[in-house]
XYZ file of C-alpha atoms in Angstrom:
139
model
C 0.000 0.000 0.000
C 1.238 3.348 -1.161
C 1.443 6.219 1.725
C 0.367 9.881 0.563
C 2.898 11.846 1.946
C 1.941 15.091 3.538
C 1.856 18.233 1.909
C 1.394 21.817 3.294
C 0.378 22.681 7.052
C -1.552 20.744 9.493
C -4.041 23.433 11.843
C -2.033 23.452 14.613
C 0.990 24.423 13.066
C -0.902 27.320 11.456
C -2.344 28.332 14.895
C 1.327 28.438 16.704
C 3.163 30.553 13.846
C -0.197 32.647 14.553
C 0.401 32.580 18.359
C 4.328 33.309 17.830
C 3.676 36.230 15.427
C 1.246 38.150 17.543
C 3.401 37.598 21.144
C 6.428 39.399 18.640
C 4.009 42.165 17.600
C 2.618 42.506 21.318
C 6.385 43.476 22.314
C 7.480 45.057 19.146
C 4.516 47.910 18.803
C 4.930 49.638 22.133
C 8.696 49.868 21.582
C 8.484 51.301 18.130
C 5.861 53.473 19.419
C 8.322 54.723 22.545
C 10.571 55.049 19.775
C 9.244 57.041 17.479
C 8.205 59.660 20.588
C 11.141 59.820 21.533
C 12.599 61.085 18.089
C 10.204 63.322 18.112
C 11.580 64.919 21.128
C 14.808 64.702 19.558
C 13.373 66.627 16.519
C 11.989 69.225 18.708
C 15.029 69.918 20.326
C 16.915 70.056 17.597
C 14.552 72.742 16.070
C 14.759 74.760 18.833
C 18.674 74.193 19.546
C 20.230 76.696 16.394
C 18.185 79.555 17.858
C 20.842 79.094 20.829
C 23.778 80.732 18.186
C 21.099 83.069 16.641
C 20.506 84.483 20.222
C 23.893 84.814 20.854
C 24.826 86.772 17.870
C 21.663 89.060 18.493
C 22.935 89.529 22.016
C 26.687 89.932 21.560
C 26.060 92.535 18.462
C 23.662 94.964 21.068
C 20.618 93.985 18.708
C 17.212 93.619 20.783
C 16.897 89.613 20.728
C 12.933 89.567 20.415
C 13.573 91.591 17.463
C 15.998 89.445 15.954
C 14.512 86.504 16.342
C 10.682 87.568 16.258
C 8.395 86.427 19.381
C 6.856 83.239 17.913
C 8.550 80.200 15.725
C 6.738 77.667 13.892
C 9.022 74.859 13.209
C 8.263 70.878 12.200
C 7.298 69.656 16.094
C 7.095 72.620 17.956
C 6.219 76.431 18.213
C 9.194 78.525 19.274
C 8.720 81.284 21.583
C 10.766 83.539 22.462
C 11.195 85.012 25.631
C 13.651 88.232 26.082
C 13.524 91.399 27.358
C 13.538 94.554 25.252
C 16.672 95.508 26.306
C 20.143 93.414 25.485
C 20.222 91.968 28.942
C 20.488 88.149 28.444
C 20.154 87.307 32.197
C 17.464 85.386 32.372
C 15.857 84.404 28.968
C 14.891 81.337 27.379
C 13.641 79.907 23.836
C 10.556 77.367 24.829
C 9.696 74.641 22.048
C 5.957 73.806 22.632
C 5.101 70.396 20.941
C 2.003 71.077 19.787
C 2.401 69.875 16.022
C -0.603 67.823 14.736
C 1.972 65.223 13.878
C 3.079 64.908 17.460
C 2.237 61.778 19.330
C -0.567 62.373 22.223
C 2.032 61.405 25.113
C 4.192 64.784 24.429
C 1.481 66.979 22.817
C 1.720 70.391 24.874
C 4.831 69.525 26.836
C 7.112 72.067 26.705
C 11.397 72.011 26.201
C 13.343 74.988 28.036
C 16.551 76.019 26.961
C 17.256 79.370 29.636
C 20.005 81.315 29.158
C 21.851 82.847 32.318
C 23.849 86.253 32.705
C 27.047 84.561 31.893
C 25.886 82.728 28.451
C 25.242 79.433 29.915
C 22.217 77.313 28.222
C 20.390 74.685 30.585
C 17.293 72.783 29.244
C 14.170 71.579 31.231
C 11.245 70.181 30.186
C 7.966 69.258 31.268
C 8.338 65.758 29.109
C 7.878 62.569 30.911
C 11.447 60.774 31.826
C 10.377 58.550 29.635
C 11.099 60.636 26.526
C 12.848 63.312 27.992
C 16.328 64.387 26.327
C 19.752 63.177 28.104
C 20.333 66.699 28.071
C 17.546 67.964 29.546
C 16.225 68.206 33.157
């Protein structure tokens, strides 16, 4: 008598590549989505990060920074304000990067990145971004 040798997939191995798949997806989805947050705060920061020099310049030539620079930024991530005073004091003053771009994710939307400059020229970055996300950089 002649066997018929088996050919394709039996149910069961069908329901295990089906059980293997969706335990990978289960871990794999919240890390690209953690990842992709996260480079969005990365984006934002580096929008807001070459005002830094632009300040700078506007401060160290006696030019009126708000003036310079304008009061409000729109960039890719996040709306740029700046905050200095009318004079060219730099004690004090900051550029804030508001996330508020449609294309932001939901767990940063509205949380805000820092970057406050002191009398002396020193930058230091806070942010109201869970630690999650939040740059290395920033406090």
């Amino acid at each position: 008598m002649k066997r018929n040798l088996q050919q394709g997939f039996t149910l069961i191995e069908l329901m295990i590549v089906v059980a293997i798949i969706g335990i990978l997806a289960a871990i794999a989805i919240p890390a690209y989505q953690d990842y992709t947050v996260k480079s969005q705060v990365n984006a934002a920061l580096a929008e807001v990060t070459p005002y830094k020099t632009a300040y700078e310049i506007a401060v160290n030539e006696g030019e009126t920074v708000t003036t310079t620079l304008g009061n409000t930024i729109s960039g890719t991530y996040c709306t740029i304000t700046v905050a200095a005073p009318s004079t060219t004091s730099a004690a004090a003053n900051s550029l804030d990067c508001k996330l508020d771009s449609g294309t932001v994710n939901a767990l940063v939307k509205d949380k805000n990145i820092t970057l406050t400059r002191d009398g002396d020229g020193v930058w230091d970055c806070t942010s109201t971004i869970p630690a999650e996300f939040k740059p290395k950089n920033c406090s």
